[in-house]
Coordinates of C-alpha atoms and ligand atoms in Angstrom, one line a residue:
M1 CA -38.2 2.4 22.1
Y2 CA -36.9 3.2 18.3
P3 CA -33.4 3.8 17.5
T4 CA -32.6 7.5 16.4
L5 CA -31.8 8.0 12.8
A6 CA -28.0 8.5 13.7
A7 CA -28.1 5.1 15.4
F8 CA -29.8 3.5 12.6
V9 CA -27.4 4.8 10.0
L10 CA -24.5 3.6 12.3
L11 CA -25.9 0.0 12.6
F12 CA -26.6 0.1 8.9
H13 CA -22.9 0.8 8.2
I14 CA -21.7 -1.7 10.7
S15 CA -23.9 -4.3 9.2
T16 CA -22.8 -3.8 5.6
A17 CA -19.0 -3.2 6.3
V18 CA -16.6 -5.9 5.2
L19 CA -13.7 -6.5 7.7
A20 CA -10.5 -7.8 6.1
P21 CA -8.8 -10.4 8.2
T22 CA -5.3 -9.6 9.6
V23 CA -1.9 -11.4 9.4
L24 CA 0.9 -11.4 11.8
L25 CA 3.9 -9.4 11.2
N26 CA 7.4 -10.6 12.2
D27 CA 7.5 -8.2 15.0
G28 CA 4.2 -9.3 16.7
H29 CA 1.8 -6.8 15.4
R30 CA -1.2 -7.6 13.2
I31 CA -1.8 -6.1 9.8
P32 CA -5.4 -5.8 7.9
V33 CA -4.6 -7.5 4.5
V34 CA -6.3 -4.8 2.4
A35 CA -5.3 -1.1 2.4
L36 CA -7.0 1.9 0.9
G37 CA -4.6 3.6 -1.4
T38 CA -4.3 7.4 -1.3
G39 CA -1.4 8.0 -3.9
R40 CA -2.2 10.7 -6.4
G41 CA -0.6 8.9 -9.3
T42 CA -3.9 7.8 -11.0
A43 CA -6.0 10.8 -9.7
K44 CA -8.0 12.4 -12.5
E45 CA -7.2 16.0 -13.3
S46 CA -10.7 17.0 -11.8
E47 CA -9.9 15.1 -8.7
S48 CA -9.0 17.4 -5.9
V49 CA -6.9 16.4 -2.9
D50 CA -9.8 17.1 -0.6
Q51 CA -11.6 14.0 -2.1
V52 CA -9.0 11.9 -0.1
R53 CA -10.7 13.1 3.2
Q54 CA -14.0 11.7 1.8
A55 CA -12.5 8.4 0.5
V56 CA -10.9 7.6 4.0
Y57 CA -14.1 8.1 5.5
W58 CA -16.1 6.1 3.2
A59 CA -13.5 3.5 3.3
I60 CA -13.6 3.2 7.2
Q61 CA -17.5 3.0 6.7
A62 CA -17.0 0.1 4.2
G63 CA -14.8 -1.7 6.7
Y64 CA -11.3 -0.9 5.7
R65 CA -9.0 -0.5 8.8
H66 CA -5.9 -0.1 6.9
I67 CA -4.9 3.3 5.0
D68 CA -1.6 3.7 2.8
T69 CA -0.3 7.2 2.5
A70 CA 3.0 9.0 2.2
A71 CA 4.8 12.2 2.8
I72 CA 5.2 12.6 -1.2
Y73 CA 1.5 12.1 -1.6
F74 CA 1.1 15.5 0.1
D75 CA -2.4 14.2 1.4
E76 CA -1.5 13.2 5.0
E77 CA -3.6 16.2 6.4
Q78 CA -6.6 15.1 4.3
V79 CA -6.1 11.4 5.4
G80 CA -5.8 12.5 9.0
E81 CA -9.1 14.5 8.7
G82 CA -10.9 11.5 7.4
I83 CA -9.7 9.5 10.3
A84 CA -10.5 12.1 12.9
K85 CA -14.0 12.3 11.5
A86 CA -14.6 8.5 11.5
I87 CA -13.3 8.4 15.1
A88 CA -15.4 11.4 16.1
D89 CA -18.5 9.7 14.5
K90 CA -17.7 6.6 16.4
L91 CA -17.1 4.4 13.3
V92 CA -13.8 3.2 14.8
T93 CA -11.3 3.8 17.6
R94 CA -7.6 4.7 16.9
D95 CA -6.4 1.4 17.9
E96 CA -8.7 -0.6 15.4
L97 CA -7.0 1.4 12.7
F98 CA -3.7 0.6 10.8
I99 CA -2.1 3.5 9.3
T100 CA 1.0 3.4 7.0
T101 CA 2.9 6.3 5.8
K102 CA 6.5 6.7 4.2
L103 CA 9.8 8.7 4.3
W104 CA 10.7 10.5 1.2
N105 CA 14.0 10.1 -0.5
D106 CA 15.4 13.5 0.5
K107 CA 15.2 12.7 4.4
H108 CA 17.4 9.6 4.2
R109 CA 20.4 10.7 6.6
T110 CA 20.0 8.7 10.2
E111 CA 19.3 12.1 11.8
Q112 CA 16.4 13.2 9.5
V113 CA 14.2 10.2 9.8
V114 CA 12.7 10.9 13.3
P115 CA 11.9 14.5 12.5
A116 CA 10.5 13.6 9.2
L117 CA 8.3 11.1 10.9
R118 CA 7.2 13.7 13.5
E119 CA 6.2 16.0 10.6
S120 CA 4.0 13.3 9.0
L121 CA 2.5 12.4 12.4
K122 CA 1.6 16.2 12.9
K123 CA 0.0 16.3 9.5
L124 CA -2.0 13.1 10.1
G125 CA -2.9 14.4 13.6
L126 CA -1.7 11.2 15.3
D127 CA 0.9 10.3 18.1
Y128 CA 2.0 7.1 16.1
V129 CA 1.8 5.4 12.8
D130 CA 1.3 1.5 12.8
L131 CA 3.8 1.4 10.0
Y132 CA 6.6 3.6 8.7
L133 CA 8.5 2.6 5.3
I134 CA 11.4 3.8 3.5
H135 CA 9.6 4.8 0.3
F136 CA 12.7 4.0 -2.0
P137 CA 16.2 3.0 -1.5
V138 CA 17.4 5.8 -3.6
S139 CA 18.2 9.0 -1.8
T140 CA 17.9 12.5 -3.5
K141 CA 18.7 16.0 -2.5
E142 CA 15.9 18.5 -1.9
D143 CA 16.3 19.7 -5.5
D144 CA 15.5 16.1 -6.6
T145 CA 19.1 15.3 -7.8
L146 CA 20.6 12.2 -6.7
D147 CA 22.4 12.0 -3.3
D148 CA 24.5 8.9 -2.1
V149 CA 23.1 8.2 1.4
D150 CA 23.3 4.5 2.1
Y151 CA 19.8 3.1 2.9
L152 CA 21.6 1.2 6.0
D153 CA 21.9 4.7 7.6
T154 CA 18.3 5.4 6.8
W155 CA 17.4 2.2 8.5
K156 CA 19.0 3.2 11.8
G157 CA 16.9 6.1 11.8
M158 CA 13.8 4.0 11.3
E159 CA 15.0 1.8 14.1
Q160 CA 15.1 4.8 16.4
A161 CA 11.6 5.7 15.2
K162 CA 10.4 2.2 16.4
Q163 CA 12.3 2.4 19.7
L164 CA 10.7 5.8 20.6
G165 CA 7.2 4.3 19.7
L166 CA 6.5 6.7 16.9
A167 CA 6.1 3.7 14.6
R168 CA 4.9 0.3 15.7
S169 CA 6.2 -1.4 12.7
I170 CA 8.9 -0.4 10.3
G171 CA 9.5 -1.6 6.8
V172 CA 10.7 -0.6 3.4
S173 CA 9.1 -0.1 -0.1
N174 CA 10.6 -0.7 -3.5
F175 CA 13.7 -2.5 -2.4
N176 CA 15.0 -5.6 -4.3
A177 CA 16.1 -9.1 -2.8
S178 CA 19.8 -8.1 -2.2
Q179 CA 18.9 -4.9 -0.7
I180 CA 16.4 -6.7 1.7
N181 CA 19.3 -9.1 2.4
R182 CA 21.8 -6.4 3.1
I183 CA 19.6 -4.8 5.7
V184 CA 18.7 -8.3 7.2
Q185 CA 22.5 -9.0 7.5
N186 CA 23.4 -5.7 9.0
S187 CA 20.5 -4.8 11.3
K188 CA 18.9 -5.8 14.7
I189 CA 15.5 -5.1 13.5
W190 CA 14.2 -6.7 10.2
P191 CA 11.8 -4.9 8.0
A192 CA 8.3 -6.1 8.7
V193 CA 6.8 -5.2 5.3
N194 CA 8.3 -4.6 1.7
E195 CA 5.8 -2.6 -0.3
I196 CA 6.3 -3.4 -3.9
E197 CA 4.4 -3.3 -7.3
V198 CA 2.5 -6.6 -7.9
N199 CA -0.4 -6.9 -10.5
P200 CA -0.9 -9.3 -13.4
T201 CA 1.7 -7.7 -15.6
L202 CA 4.4 -7.6 -12.8
T203 CA 3.7 -10.8 -10.7
Q204 CA 7.2 -10.6 -8.9
E205 CA 7.1 -14.2 -8.0
D206 CA 10.7 -14.6 -7.1
L207 CA 10.9 -11.5 -5.0
I208 CA 7.6 -12.5 -3.1
S209 CA 8.9 -16.0 -2.3
Y210 CA 12.0 -14.4 -0.9
L211 CA 10.2 -12.2 1.4
Q212 CA 8.0 -14.9 2.5
S213 CA 10.9 -17.0 3.4
L214 CA 12.1 -14.1 5.6
R215 CA 8.4 -13.6 7.1
I216 CA 8.4 -10.2 5.6
V217 CA 5.0 -9.5 4.5
P218 CA 4.6 -8.0 0.8
M219 CA 2.1 -5.3 0.2
G220 CA 1.3 -4.9 -3.2
Y221 CA 0.9 -1.4 -4.8
S222 CA -0.9 -0.5 -8.3
P223 CA -2.9 -3.9 -7.9
F224 CA -4.8 -3.2 -10.9
G225 CA -1.5 -2.7 -13.3
F226 CA -2.9 -1.6 -16.5
L227 CA -6.4 -3.1 -16.0
V228 CA -8.8 -0.2 -15.4
S229 CA -6.5 3.0 -15.7
R230 CA -3.4 4.1 -17.9
K231 CA -5.0 3.2 -21.0
T232 CA -2.2 4.0 -23.2
E233 CA -2.0 2.3 -26.5
N234 CA 0.9 0.2 -25.7
A235 CA -0.4 -1.0 -22.4
P236 CA 0.0 -4.8 -22.0
P237 CA -2.9 -7.3 -21.3
P238 CA -4.9 -8.0 -19.3
R239 CA -7.5 -5.2 -19.5
A240 CA -10.7 -5.2 -17.7
D241 CA -12.5 -7.1 -20.6
D242 CA -9.9 -10.0 -21.0
P243 CA -11.7 -13.2 -21.5
A244 CA -9.8 -15.2 -19.0
L245 CA -10.6 -12.6 -16.3
V246 CA -14.1 -12.3 -17.3
K247 CA -14.6 -16.1 -17.1
M248 CA -13.4 -16.0 -13.5
A249 CA -15.4 -12.9 -12.6
Q250 CA -18.5 -14.7 -13.9
K251 CA -17.8 -17.9 -12.0
Y252 CA -17.6 -16.0 -8.6
G253 CA -20.1 -13.2 -9.3
K254 CA -17.3 -10.6 -9.1
T255 CA -15.8 -7.9 -11.3
T256 CA -12.4 -8.4 -12.9
S257 CA -11.1 -5.6 -10.6
Q258 CA -12.0 -7.7 -7.8
I259 CA -10.4 -10.8 -9.3
A260 CA -7.2 -8.9 -9.7
L261 CA -7.3 -8.0 -5.9
R262 CA -8.2 -11.6 -4.7
Y263 CA -5.2 -12.7 -6.9
L264 CA -3.0 -10.7 -4.6
I265 CA -4.7 -12.0 -1.3
D266 CA -4.6 -15.8 -2.7
R267 CA -0.6 -15.0 -3.0
G268 CA -0.1 -13.8 0.5
V269 CA 0.2 -10.1 -0.8
I270 CA -1.7 -7.2 0.8
P271 CA -3.4 -5.2 -2.1
I272 CA -3.5 -1.4 -1.7
P273 CA -6.2 -0.5 -4.4
K274 CA -6.8 3.4 -4.7
S275 CA -10.3 4.7 -5.4
T276 CA -12.0 8.1 -4.4
N277 CA -15.5 6.5 -5.6
Q278 CA -17.8 5.4 -2.8
Q279 CA -19.0 2.2 -4.9
R280 CA -15.6 1.2 -6.1
I281 CA -14.0 1.6 -2.6
A282 CA -16.8 -0.8 -1.2
Q283 CA -16.1 -3.2 -4.1
N284 CA -12.6 -3.4 -3.5
I285 CA -12.9 -4.8 0.0
D286 CA -15.7 -7.0 -1.0
I287 CA -13.4 -10.0 -1.8
F288 CA -13.6 -12.2 1.3
D289 CA -16.3 -14.5 0.4
F290 CA -14.4 -16.4 -2.5
S291 CA -10.9 -17.5 -3.5
L292 CA -9.3 -18.4 -6.6
T293 CA -8.0 -21.9 -7.5
K294 CA -4.4 -22.6 -7.8
D295 CA -5.0 -22.8 -11.6
E296 CA -6.6 -19.7 -11.8
V297 CA -3.6 -18.0 -9.9
N298 CA -1.4 -19.9 -12.3
T299 CA -3.2 -18.4 -15.3
I300 CA -3.1 -15.0 -14.0
N301 CA 0.8 -15.4 -13.4
K302 CA 1.1 -16.2 -17.1
F303 CA 0.3 -12.5 -17.9
N304 CA 3.6 -11.4 -16.5
K305 CA 5.7 -9.2 -18.8
N306 CA 7.9 -7.6 -16.0
V307 CA 6.4 -4.3 -17.1
R308 CA 6.4 -1.8 -14.4
V309 CA 3.7 1.0 -13.8
I310 CA 6.1 2.8 -11.7
N311 CA 9.6 2.8 -13.3
P312 CA 11.6 5.9 -12.0
V313 CA 14.3 5.8 -14.7
D314 CA 15.9 9.3 -13.8
W315 CA 17.2 7.5 -10.7
K316 CA 19.0 4.7 -12.7
A317 CA 22.4 6.3 -11.9
S318 CA 21.9 5.8 -8.2
P319 CA 24.0 3.1 -6.5
Y320 CA 20.8 2.1 -4.8
Y321 CA 18.5 1.9 -7.9
P322 CA 16.4 -1.2 -7.1
F323 CA 14.8 -2.3 -10.4
G324 CA 16.3 -4.6 -12.9
E325 CA 17.1 -7.4 -10.7
Y326 CA 14.4 -9.2 -8.7
Ligands
NAP401 N1 5.2 2.4 -2.4 C1 5.2 3.1 -3.6 O1 6.2 3.4 -4.2 C2 3.8 3.2 -4.3 C3 3.8 3.4 -5.7 C4 2.5 3.5 -6.1 C5 1.3 3.5 -5.6 N2 1.5 3.3 -4.1 C6 0.3 3.0 -3.3 O2 -0.6 2.1 -4.0 C7 -1.8 2.8 -4.2 C8 -2.4 2.0 -5.3 O3 -1.7 2.2 -6.7 P1 -2.1 3.3 -7.8 O4 -2.8 4.3 -7.4 O5 -0.9 3.3 -8.5 O6 -3.1 2.2 -8.7 P2 -4.3 1.3 -8.6 O7 -5.0 1.2 -7.3 O8 -3.9 0.0 -9.3 O9 -5.5 1.9 -9.6 C9 -6.1 3.0 -9.2 C10 -7.2 3.3 -10.4 O10 -8.2 2.3 -10.6 C11 -9.5 2.9 -10.5 N3 -10.2 1.8 -9.8 C12 -10.2 1.6 -8.4 N4 -10.9 0.6 -7.9 C13 -11.6 0.4 -9.3 C14 -12.6 -0.7 -9.5 N5 -13.2 -1.5 -8.5 N6 -13.2 -0.9 -10.9 C15 -12.4 0.0 -11.9 N7 -11.6 1.1 -11.5 C16 -11.1 1.1 -10.3 C17 -9.2 4.0 -9.7 O11 -10.3 5.0 -10.1 P3 -11.3 5.7 -9.0 O12 -10.5 6.5 -8.0 O13 -12.1 6.8 -9.9 O14 -12.1 4.6 -8.5 C18 -7.9 4.7 -10.2 O15 -8.0 5.3 -11.6 C19 -1.6 4.1 -4.2 O16 -2.8 4.9 -4.0 C20 -0.5 4.2 -3.1 O17 -1.1 4.4 -2.0 C21 2.8 2.9 -3.6

């Protein structure tokens, strides 16, 4: 008996997919150690939001089980449609997936959090997310001007979301060490994750050590830094053709982009590479058949310039502005 074409295509995808390992969060749930980024910050002008639906589907085909989105990306519907198609095509079941979304700054009052999450769930077409994050410690009004809601009040709403089962795990993003410490000192439930920028020009060694000492898992956004995009004249090294990275890439038979991602993995950080290109999506998860030596990790650490890709200076006047201290 011969398999049908559909069965053959499915078998082919299963056999070529690379599944990322998972790690344990401090609340007992497990998280896959690579996520597809769906933020629109590096999307080309010609790149429509509809491409996110296809990217999510390709990512699941390639073996990704973790997708990172946010209310402010305005693509939760497309993410949800990509997931729904992958489930309908029997590539995965819902419980094999790990979906992260984030609360935007204008919904920081305690009583706004659960309704904001319900809105995200409706767009995603899901009954729960695996991880819900406070996107920034800074609160703003609907007109984008600064507000003064304390993130401890926001965290109470996050705890409610977890208690209701709408989010299996809860965490934060862009919080500095003293802000993390303040939550930990004042809350029953600790953040499971802090999603922060990590790449060769912003290595975040102190903050990552602090998070790991509390068993809070760091997720690393903009993992390529200035390597492959944002080619402004003043962008700091390393770029994709940097000799030190090229040497490592040749040694392992990988690209320098894969070296940058593996650098995060080898430091216990979950990279969130964004791509809407099928080959690059597959390449970005094909990083589990090698690892960097300690010396190689240290060589990349030396690129650190504490230069941020994401630096929302307009919020500097907020009492909760996170950047400037580790
Ligand atoms: N929590 C936060 O505040 C926050 C902030 C920023 C970002 N994020 C999350 O992190 C994700 C990633 O960050 P990001 O979008 O800023 O930047 P990034 O993932 O570091 O870079 C994305 C850029 O790299 C290109 N690219 C991807 N894979 C490549 C490869 N293998 N070789 C060469 N080029 C490659 C992409 O182009 P193609 O698409 O054409 O491949 C795109 O131009 C976001 O999508 C979002 O989910 C979170």
